[in-house]
mmCIF file of C-alpha atoms in Angstrom:
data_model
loop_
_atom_site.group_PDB
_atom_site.id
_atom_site.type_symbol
_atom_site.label_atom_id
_atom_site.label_comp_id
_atom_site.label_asym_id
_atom_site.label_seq_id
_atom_site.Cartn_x
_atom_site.Cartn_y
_atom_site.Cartn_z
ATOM 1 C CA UNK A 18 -8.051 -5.574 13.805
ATOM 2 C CA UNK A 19 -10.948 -4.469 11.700
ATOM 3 C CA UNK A 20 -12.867 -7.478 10.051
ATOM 4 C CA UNK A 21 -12.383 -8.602 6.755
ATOM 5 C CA UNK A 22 -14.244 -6.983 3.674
ATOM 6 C CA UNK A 23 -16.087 -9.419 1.503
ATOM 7 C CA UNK A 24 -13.429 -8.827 -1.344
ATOM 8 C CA UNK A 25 -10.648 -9.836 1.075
ATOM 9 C CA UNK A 26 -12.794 -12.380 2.672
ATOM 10 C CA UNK A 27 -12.626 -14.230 -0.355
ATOM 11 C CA UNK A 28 -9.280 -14.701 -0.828
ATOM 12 C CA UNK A 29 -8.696 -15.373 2.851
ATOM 13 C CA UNK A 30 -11.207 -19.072 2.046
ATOM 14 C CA UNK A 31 -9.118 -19.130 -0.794
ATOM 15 C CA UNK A 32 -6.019 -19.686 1.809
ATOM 16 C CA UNK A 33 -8.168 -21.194 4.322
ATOM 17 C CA UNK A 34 -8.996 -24.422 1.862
ATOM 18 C CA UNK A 35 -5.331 -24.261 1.246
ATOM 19 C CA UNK A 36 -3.512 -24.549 4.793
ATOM 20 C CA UNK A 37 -6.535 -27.281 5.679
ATOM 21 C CA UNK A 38 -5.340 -29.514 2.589
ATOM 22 C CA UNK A 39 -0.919 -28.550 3.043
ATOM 23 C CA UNK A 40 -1.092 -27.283 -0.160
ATOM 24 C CA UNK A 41 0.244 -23.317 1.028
ATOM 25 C CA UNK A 42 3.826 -22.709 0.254
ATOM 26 C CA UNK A 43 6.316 -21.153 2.489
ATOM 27 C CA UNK A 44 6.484 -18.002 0.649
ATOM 28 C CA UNK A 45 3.870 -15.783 -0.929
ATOM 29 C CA UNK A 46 3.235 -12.501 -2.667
ATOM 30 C CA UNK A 47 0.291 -10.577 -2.067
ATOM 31 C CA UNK A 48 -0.325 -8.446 -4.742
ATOM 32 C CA UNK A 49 -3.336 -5.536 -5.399
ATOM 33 C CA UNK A 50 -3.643 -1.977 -5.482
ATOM 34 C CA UNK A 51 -2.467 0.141 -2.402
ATOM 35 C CA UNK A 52 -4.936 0.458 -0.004
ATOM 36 C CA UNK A 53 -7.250 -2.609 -0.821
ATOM 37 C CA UNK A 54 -6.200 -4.627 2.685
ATOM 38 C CA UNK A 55 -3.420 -6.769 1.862
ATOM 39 C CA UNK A 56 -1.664 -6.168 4.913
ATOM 40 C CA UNK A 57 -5.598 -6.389 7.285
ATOM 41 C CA UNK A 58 -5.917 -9.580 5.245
ATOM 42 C CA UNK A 59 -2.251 -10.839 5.718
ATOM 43 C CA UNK A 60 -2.775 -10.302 9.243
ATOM 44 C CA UNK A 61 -6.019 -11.894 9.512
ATOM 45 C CA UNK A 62 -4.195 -15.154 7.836
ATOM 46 C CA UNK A 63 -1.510 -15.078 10.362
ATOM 47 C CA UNK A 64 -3.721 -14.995 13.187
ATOM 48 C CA UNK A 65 -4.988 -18.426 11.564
ATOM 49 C CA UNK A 66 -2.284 -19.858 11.009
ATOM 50 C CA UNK A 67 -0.402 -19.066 14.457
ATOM 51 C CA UNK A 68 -3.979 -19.903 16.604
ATOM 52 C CA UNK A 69 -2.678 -22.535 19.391
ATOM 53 C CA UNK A 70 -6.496 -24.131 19.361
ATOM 54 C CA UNK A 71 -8.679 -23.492 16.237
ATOM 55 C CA UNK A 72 -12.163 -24.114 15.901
ATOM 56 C CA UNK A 73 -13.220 -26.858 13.791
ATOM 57 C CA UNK A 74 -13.196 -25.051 10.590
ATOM 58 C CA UNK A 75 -9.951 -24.375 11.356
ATOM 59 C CA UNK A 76 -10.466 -20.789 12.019
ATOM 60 C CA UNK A 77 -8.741 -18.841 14.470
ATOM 61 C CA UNK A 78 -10.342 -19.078 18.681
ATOM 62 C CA UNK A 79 -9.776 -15.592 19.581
ATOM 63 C CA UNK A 80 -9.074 -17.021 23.304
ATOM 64 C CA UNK A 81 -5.568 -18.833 23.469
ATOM 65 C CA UNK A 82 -2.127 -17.240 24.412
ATOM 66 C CA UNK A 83 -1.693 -17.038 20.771
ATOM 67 C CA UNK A 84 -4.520 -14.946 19.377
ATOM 68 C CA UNK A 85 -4.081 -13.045 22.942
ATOM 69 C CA UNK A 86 -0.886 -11.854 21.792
ATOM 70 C CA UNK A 87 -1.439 -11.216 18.511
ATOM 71 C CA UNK A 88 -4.023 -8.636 19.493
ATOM 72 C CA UNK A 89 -1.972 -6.673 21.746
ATOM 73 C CA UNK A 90 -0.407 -4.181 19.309
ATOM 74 C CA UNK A 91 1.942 -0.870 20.202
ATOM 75 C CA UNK A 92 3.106 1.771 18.003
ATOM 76 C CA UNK A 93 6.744 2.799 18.828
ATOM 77 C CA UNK A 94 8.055 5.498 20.581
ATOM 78 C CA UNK A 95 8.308 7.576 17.426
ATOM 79 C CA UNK A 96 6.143 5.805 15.071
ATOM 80 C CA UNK A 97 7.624 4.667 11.714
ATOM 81 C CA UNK A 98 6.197 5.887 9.084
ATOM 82 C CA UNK A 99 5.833 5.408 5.035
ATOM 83 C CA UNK A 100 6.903 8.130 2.867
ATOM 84 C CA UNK A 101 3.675 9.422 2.727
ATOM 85 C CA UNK A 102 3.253 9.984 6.085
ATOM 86 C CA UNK A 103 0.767 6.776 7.468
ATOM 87 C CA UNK A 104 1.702 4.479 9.949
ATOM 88 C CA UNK A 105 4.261 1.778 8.709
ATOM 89 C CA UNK A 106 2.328 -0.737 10.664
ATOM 90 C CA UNK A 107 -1.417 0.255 10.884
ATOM 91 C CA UNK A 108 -2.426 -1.917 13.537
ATOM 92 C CA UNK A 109 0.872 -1.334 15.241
ATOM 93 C CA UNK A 110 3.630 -3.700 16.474
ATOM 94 C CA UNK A 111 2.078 -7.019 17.777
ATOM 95 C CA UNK A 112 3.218 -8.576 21.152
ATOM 96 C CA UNK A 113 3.598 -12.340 19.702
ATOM 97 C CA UNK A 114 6.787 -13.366 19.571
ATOM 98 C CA UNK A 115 6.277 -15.740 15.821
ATOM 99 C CA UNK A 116 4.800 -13.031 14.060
ATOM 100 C CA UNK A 117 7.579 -10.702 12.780
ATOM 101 C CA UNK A 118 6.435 -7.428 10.909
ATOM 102 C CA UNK A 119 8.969 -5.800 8.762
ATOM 103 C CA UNK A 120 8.707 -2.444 7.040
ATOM 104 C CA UNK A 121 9.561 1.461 7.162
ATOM 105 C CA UNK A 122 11.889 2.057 10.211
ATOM 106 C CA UNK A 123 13.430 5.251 11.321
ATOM 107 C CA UNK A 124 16.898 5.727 10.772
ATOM 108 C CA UNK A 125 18.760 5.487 14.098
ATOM 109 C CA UNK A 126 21.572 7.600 13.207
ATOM 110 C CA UNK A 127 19.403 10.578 11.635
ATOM 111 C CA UNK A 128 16.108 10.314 12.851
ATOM 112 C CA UNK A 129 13.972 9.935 9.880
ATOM 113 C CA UNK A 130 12.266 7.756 8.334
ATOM 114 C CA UNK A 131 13.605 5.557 5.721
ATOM 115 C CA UNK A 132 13.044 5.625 2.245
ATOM 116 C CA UNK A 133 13.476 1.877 1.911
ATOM 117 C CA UNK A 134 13.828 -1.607 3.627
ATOM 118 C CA UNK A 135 17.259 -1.877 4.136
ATOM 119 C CA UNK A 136 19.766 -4.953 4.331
ATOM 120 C CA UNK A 137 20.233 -4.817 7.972
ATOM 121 C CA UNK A 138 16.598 -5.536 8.855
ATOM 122 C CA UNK A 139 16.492 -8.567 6.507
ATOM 123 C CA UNK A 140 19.811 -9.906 8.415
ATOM 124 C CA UNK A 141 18.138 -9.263 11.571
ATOM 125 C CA UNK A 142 14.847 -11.157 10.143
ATOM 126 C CA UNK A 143 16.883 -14.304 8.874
ATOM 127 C CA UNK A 144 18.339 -14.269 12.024
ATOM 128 C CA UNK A 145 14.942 -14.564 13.730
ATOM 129 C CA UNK A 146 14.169 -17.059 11.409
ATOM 130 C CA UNK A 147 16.792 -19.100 12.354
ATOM 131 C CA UNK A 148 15.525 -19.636 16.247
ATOM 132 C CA UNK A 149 12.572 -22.101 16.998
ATOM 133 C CA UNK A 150 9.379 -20.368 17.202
ATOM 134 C CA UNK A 151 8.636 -19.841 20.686
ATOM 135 C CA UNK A 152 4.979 -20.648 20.453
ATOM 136 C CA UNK A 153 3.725 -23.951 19.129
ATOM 137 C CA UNK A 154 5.339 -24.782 15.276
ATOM 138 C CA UNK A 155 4.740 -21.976 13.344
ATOM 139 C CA UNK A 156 6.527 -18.419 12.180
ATOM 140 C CA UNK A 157 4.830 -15.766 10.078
ATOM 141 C CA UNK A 158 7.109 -12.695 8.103
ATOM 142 C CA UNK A 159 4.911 -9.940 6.897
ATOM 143 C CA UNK A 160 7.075 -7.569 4.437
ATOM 144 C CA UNK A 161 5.074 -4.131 3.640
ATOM 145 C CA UNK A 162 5.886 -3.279 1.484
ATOM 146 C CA UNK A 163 7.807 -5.715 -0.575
ATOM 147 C CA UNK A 164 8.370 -3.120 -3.518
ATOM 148 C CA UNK A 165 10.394 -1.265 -1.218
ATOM 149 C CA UNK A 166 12.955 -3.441 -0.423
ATOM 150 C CA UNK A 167 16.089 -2.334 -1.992
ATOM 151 C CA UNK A 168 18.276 -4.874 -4.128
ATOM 152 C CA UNK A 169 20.777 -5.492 -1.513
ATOM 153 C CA UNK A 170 18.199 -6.846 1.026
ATOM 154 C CA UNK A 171 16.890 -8.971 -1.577
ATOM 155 C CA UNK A 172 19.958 -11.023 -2.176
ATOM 156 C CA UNK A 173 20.006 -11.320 1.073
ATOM 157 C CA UNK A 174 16.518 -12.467 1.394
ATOM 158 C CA UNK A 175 17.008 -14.969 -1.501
ATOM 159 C CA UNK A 176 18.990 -17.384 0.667
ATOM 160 C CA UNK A 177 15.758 -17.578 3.266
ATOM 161 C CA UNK A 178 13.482 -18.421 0.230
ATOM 162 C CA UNK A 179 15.987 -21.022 -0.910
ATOM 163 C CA UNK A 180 15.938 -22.933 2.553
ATOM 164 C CA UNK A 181 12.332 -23.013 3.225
ATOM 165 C CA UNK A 182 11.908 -24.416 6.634
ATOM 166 C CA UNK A 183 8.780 -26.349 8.087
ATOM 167 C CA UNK A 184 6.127 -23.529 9.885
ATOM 168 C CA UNK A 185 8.410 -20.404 8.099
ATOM 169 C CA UNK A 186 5.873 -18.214 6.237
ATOM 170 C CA UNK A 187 7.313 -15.133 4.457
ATOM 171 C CA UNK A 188 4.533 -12.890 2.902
ATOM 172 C CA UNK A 189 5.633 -10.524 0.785
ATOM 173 C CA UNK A 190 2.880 -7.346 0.229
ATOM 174 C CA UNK A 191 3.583 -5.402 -3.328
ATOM 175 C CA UNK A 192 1.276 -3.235 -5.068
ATOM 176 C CA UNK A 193 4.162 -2.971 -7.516
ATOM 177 C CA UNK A 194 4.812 -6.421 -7.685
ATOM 178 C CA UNK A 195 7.677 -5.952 -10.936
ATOM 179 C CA UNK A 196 9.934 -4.061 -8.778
ATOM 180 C CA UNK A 197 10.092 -7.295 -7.211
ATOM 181 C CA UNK A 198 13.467 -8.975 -8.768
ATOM 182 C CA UNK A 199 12.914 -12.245 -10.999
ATOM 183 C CA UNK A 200 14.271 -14.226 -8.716
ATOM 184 C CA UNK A 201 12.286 -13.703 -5.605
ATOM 185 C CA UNK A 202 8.900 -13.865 -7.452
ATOM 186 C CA UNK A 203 10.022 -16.870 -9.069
ATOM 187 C CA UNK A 204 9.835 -18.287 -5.695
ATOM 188 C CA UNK A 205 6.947 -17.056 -4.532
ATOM 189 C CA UNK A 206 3.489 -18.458 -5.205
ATOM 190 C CA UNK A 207 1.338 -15.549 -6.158
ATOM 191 C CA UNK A 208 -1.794 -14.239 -4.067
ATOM 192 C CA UNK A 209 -3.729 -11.466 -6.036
ATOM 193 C CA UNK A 210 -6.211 -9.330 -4.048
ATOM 194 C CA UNK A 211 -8.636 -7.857 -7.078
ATOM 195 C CA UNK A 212 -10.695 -5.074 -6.828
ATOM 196 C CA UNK A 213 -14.682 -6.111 -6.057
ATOM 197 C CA UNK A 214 -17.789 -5.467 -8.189
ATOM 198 C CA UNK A 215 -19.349 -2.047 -8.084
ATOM 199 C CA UNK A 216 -22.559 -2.746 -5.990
ATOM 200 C CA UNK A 217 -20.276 -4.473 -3.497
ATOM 201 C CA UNK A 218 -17.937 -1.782 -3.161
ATOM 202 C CA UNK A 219 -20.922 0.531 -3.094
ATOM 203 C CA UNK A 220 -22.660 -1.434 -0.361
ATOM 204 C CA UNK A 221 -19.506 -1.521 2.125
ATOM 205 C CA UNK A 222 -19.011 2.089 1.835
ATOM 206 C CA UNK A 223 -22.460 2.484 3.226
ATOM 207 C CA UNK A 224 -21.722 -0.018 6.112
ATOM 208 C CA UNK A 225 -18.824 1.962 6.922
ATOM 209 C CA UNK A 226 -20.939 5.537 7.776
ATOM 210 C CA UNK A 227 -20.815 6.935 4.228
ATOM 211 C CA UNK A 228 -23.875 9.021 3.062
ATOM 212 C CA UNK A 229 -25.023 6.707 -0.053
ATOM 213 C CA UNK A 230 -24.198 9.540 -2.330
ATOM 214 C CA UNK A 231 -20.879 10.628 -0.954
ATOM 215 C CA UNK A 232 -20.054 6.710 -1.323
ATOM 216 C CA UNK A 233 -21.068 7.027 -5.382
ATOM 217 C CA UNK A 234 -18.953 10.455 -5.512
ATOM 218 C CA UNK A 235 -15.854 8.580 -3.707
ATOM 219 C CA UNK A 236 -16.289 5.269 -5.698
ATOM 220 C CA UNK A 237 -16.422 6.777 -8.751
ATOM 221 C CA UNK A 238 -13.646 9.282 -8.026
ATOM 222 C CA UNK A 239 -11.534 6.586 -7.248
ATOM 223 C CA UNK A 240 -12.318 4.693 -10.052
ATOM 224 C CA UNK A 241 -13.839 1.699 -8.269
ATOM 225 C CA UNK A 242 -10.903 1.200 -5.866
ATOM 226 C CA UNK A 243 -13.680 0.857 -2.180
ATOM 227 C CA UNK A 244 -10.334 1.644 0.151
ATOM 228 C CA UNK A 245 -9.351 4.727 -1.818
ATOM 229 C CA UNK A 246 -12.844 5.672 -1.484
ATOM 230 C CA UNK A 247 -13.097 5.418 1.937
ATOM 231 C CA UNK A 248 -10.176 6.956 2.578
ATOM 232 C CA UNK A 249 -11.026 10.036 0.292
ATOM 233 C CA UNK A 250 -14.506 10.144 2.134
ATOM 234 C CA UNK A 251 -13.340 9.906 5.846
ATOM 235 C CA UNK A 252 -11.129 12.737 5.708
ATOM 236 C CA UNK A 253 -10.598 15.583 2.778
ATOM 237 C CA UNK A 254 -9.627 13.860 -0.179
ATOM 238 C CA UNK A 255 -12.468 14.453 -2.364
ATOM 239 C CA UNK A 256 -12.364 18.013 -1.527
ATOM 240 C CA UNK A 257 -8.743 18.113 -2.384
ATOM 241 C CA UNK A 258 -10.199 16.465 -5.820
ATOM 242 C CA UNK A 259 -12.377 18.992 -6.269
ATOM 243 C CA UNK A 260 -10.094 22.001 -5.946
ATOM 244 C CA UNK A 261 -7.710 20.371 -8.374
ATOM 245 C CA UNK A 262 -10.394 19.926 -10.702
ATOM 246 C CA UNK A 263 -11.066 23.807 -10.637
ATOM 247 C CA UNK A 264 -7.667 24.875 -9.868
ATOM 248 C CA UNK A 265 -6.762 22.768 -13.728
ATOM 249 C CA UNK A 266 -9.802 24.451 -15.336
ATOM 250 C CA UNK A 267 -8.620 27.798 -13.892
ATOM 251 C CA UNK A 268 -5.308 26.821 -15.715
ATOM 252 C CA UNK A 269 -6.092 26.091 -18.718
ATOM 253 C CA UNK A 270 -8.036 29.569 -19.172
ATOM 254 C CA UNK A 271 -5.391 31.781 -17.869
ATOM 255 C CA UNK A 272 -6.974 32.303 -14.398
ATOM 256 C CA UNK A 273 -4.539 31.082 -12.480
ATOM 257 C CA UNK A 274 -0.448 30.766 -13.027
ATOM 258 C CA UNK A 275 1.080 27.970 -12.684
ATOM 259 C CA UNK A 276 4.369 29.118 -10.564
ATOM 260 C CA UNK A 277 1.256 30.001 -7.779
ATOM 261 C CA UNK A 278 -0.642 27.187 -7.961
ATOM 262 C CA UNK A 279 2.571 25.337 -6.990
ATOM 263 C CA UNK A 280 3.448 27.580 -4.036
ATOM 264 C CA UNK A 281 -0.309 27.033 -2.957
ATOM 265 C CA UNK A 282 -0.166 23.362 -3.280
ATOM 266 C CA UNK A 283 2.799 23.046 -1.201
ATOM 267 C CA UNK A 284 2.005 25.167 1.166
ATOM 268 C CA UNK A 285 0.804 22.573 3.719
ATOM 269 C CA UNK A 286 2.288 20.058 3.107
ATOM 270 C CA UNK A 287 -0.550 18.177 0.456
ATOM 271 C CA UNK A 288 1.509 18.209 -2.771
ATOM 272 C CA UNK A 289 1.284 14.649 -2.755
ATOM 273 C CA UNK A 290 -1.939 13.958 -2.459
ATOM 274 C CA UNK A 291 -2.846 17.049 -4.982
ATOM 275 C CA UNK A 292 -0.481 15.424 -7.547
ATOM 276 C CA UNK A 293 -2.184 12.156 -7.317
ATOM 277 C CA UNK A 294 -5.374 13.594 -7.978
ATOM 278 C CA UNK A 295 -3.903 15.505 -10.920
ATOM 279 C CA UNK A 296 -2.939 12.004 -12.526
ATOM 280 C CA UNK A 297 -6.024 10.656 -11.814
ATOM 281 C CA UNK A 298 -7.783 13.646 -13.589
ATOM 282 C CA UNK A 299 -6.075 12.719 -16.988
ATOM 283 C CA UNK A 300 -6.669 9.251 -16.348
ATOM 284 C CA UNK A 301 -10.416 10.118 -16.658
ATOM 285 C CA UNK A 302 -9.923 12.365 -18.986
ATOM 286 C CA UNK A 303 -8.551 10.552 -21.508
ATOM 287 C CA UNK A 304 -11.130 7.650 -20.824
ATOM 288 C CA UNK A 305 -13.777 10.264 -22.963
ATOM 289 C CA UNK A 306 -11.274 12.173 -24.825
ATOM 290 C CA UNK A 307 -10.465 12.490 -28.867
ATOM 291 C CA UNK A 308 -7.956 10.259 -29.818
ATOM 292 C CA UNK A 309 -5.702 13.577 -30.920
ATOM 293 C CA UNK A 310 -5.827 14.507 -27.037
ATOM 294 C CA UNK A 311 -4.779 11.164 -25.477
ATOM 295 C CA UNK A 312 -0.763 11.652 -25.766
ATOM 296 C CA UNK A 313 -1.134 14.750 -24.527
ATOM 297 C CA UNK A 314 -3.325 13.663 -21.364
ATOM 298 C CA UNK A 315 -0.530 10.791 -21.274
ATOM 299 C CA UNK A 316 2.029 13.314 -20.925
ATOM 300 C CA UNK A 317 0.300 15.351 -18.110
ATOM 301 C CA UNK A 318 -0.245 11.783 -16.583
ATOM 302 C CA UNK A 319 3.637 10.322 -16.603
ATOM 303 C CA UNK A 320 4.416 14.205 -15.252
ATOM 304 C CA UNK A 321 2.358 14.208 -12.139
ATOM 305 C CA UNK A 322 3.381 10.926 -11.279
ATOM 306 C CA UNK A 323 7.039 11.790 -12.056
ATOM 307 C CA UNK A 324 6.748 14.132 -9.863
ATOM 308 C CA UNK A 325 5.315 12.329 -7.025
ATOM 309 C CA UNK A 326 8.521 10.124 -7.124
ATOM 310 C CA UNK A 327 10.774 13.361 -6.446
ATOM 311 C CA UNK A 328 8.945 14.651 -3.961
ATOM 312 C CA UNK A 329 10.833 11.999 -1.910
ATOM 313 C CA UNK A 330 14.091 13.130 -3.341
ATOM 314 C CA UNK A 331 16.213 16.568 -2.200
ATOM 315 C CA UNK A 332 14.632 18.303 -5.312
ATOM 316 C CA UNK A 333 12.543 21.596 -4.215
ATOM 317 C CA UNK A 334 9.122 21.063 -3.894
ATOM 318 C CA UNK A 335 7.621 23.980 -5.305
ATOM 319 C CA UNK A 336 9.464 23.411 -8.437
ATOM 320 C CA UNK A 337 8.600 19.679 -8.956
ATOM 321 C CA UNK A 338 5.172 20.394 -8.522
ATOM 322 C CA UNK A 339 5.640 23.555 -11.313
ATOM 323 C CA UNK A 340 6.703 20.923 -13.559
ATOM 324 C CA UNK A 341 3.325 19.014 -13.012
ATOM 325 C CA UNK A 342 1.345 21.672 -13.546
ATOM 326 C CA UNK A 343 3.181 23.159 -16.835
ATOM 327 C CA UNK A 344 1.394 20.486 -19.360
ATOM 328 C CA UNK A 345 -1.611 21.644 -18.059
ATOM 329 C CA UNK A 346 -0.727 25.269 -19.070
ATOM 330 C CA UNK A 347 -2.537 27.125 -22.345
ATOM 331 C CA UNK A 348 0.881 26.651 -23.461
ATOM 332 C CA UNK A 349 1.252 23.377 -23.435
ATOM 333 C CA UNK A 350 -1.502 22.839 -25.497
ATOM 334 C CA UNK A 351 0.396 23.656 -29.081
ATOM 335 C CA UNK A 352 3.603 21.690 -28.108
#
């Protein structure tokens, strides 16, 4: 596993002074942003907490059967995958038999991946639960993400978090932690993973590779979130950013047509990274803009992201992505 950032290195001694003084529950919800390492620093923790001969401090040896296990990781076969295409399980499936990992699968019976954690793996997880852990005392449940768990699975889940059981640690990751029902959070203590200060986001970007002023243009692009920025700066995102930036200009003075623009954009298969950098775009603009144009950047905001949601449904994609684009139309401008 990579090592910790400083951001999530904070709120692993946060944990750390915890566990040392018994004062960590049995179940917890990690909540931040997507991509700011709640699952890197969820599986950091676990490693701690499942470590058959820590150092004094408590941290993890890195040398036992344990932490041995832990670090072997697999993908399957055909590798589950989120919605958006990344790996369910970034570091892959670990080889210790007391940490369970539970997220995307693929459906057996068609194939694909799922859309949703689904009752069947949270029987099959209680179930689990319910055997001794085969290494010394402890268990550890990683859910990524949490928000995806449909309702069903979480009744079922419910009756785990009611009988907590001595070594049983259920972490629950969320990014959208109030699609989490009432009665689950209720029983969770609450972990929040917060976004770092500028200069320190700035200063891991460089320690990552990043030119110093592609790591300002990615920062600022993503609106101080470092993983975003790394991820936009490691592959093609800020050039995606950039052509949706002129491809909206061109749009709003008639130099391009929005039924086009949507045939472009889905065209290889980046719709859904094009319409999240469309909602970002009227997030910043309306961060500057009059207040007369705010409801109307709002609009072209709740539209792209609308239409992010159905590009998981059956709906054609050309035609959710026209809808996107439509607010951002001359037209759209006297409505």
């Amino acid at each position: 596993m990579p090592p910790l950032a400083p951001w999530q290195q904070r709120v692993y001694a946060q944990v750390a002074e915890a566990l040392a003084a018994g004062h960590f529950g049995h179940a917890t919800l990690i909540v931040g942003p997507p991509a700011i390492g709640k699952r890197l620093l969820a599986e950091h923790l676990a490693q701690r907490v499942l470590c058959l001969s820590p150092l004094p401090d408590g941290a993890p040896c890195g040398r036992c059967k344990s932490c041995t296990l832990l670090a072997s990781r697999t993908q399957m076969e055909v590798p589950e995958l989120r919605p958006d295409g990344s790996l369910a399980h970034p570091f892959g499936h670990s080889a210790h038999p007391d940490l369970l990992l539970l997220g995307y699968e693929t459906n057996a019976k068609t194939g694909k991946p799922r859309s949703e954690i689904v009752i069947e793996q949270i029987r099959a997880l209680t179930e689990k639960l319910s055997l001794t852990a085969q290494l010394g005392q402890a268990q550890v449940v990683i859910v990524d993400p949490a928000d995806a768990v449909n309702w069903s699975a979480f009744n079922a889940l419910l009756k785990t978090l009611e009988e907590p059981q001595p070594g049983r640690y259920l972490w629950l990751l969320a990014s959208s932690p109030m699609r989490v029902p009432a009665t689950i959070r209720s029983r969770c203590q609450r972990l929040l993973v917060r976004l770092p200060p500028r200069e320190e986001a700035l200063a891991w970007l460089v320690q990552q590779g990043h030119d110093p002023a592609l790591a300002e243009e990615a920062l600022a692009a993503a609106r101080g979130h470092p993983g975003l920025a790394h991820a936009w700066a490691s592959g093609d995102g800020l050039e995606v950013r950039r052509d949706v930036a002129s491809t909206v200009e061109a749009l709003q003075h008639a130099r391009a047509q929005p039924a086009e623009v949507a045939q472009r954009w889905c065209a290889d298969g980046r719709a859904e990274a094009r319409l999240h950098a469309l909602a970002e775009l009227a997030v910043q603009a309306a961060a500057t803009a009059a207040p007369a144009q705010v409801l109307q950047l709002a609009r072209r905001f709740e539209a792209a992201n609308r239409a992010r949601a159905l590009l998981q449904t059956q709906v054609r994609a050309e035609l959710v992505v026209l809808d996107a684009l439509l607010p951002w139309a001359p037209a759209a401008s006297t409505r």
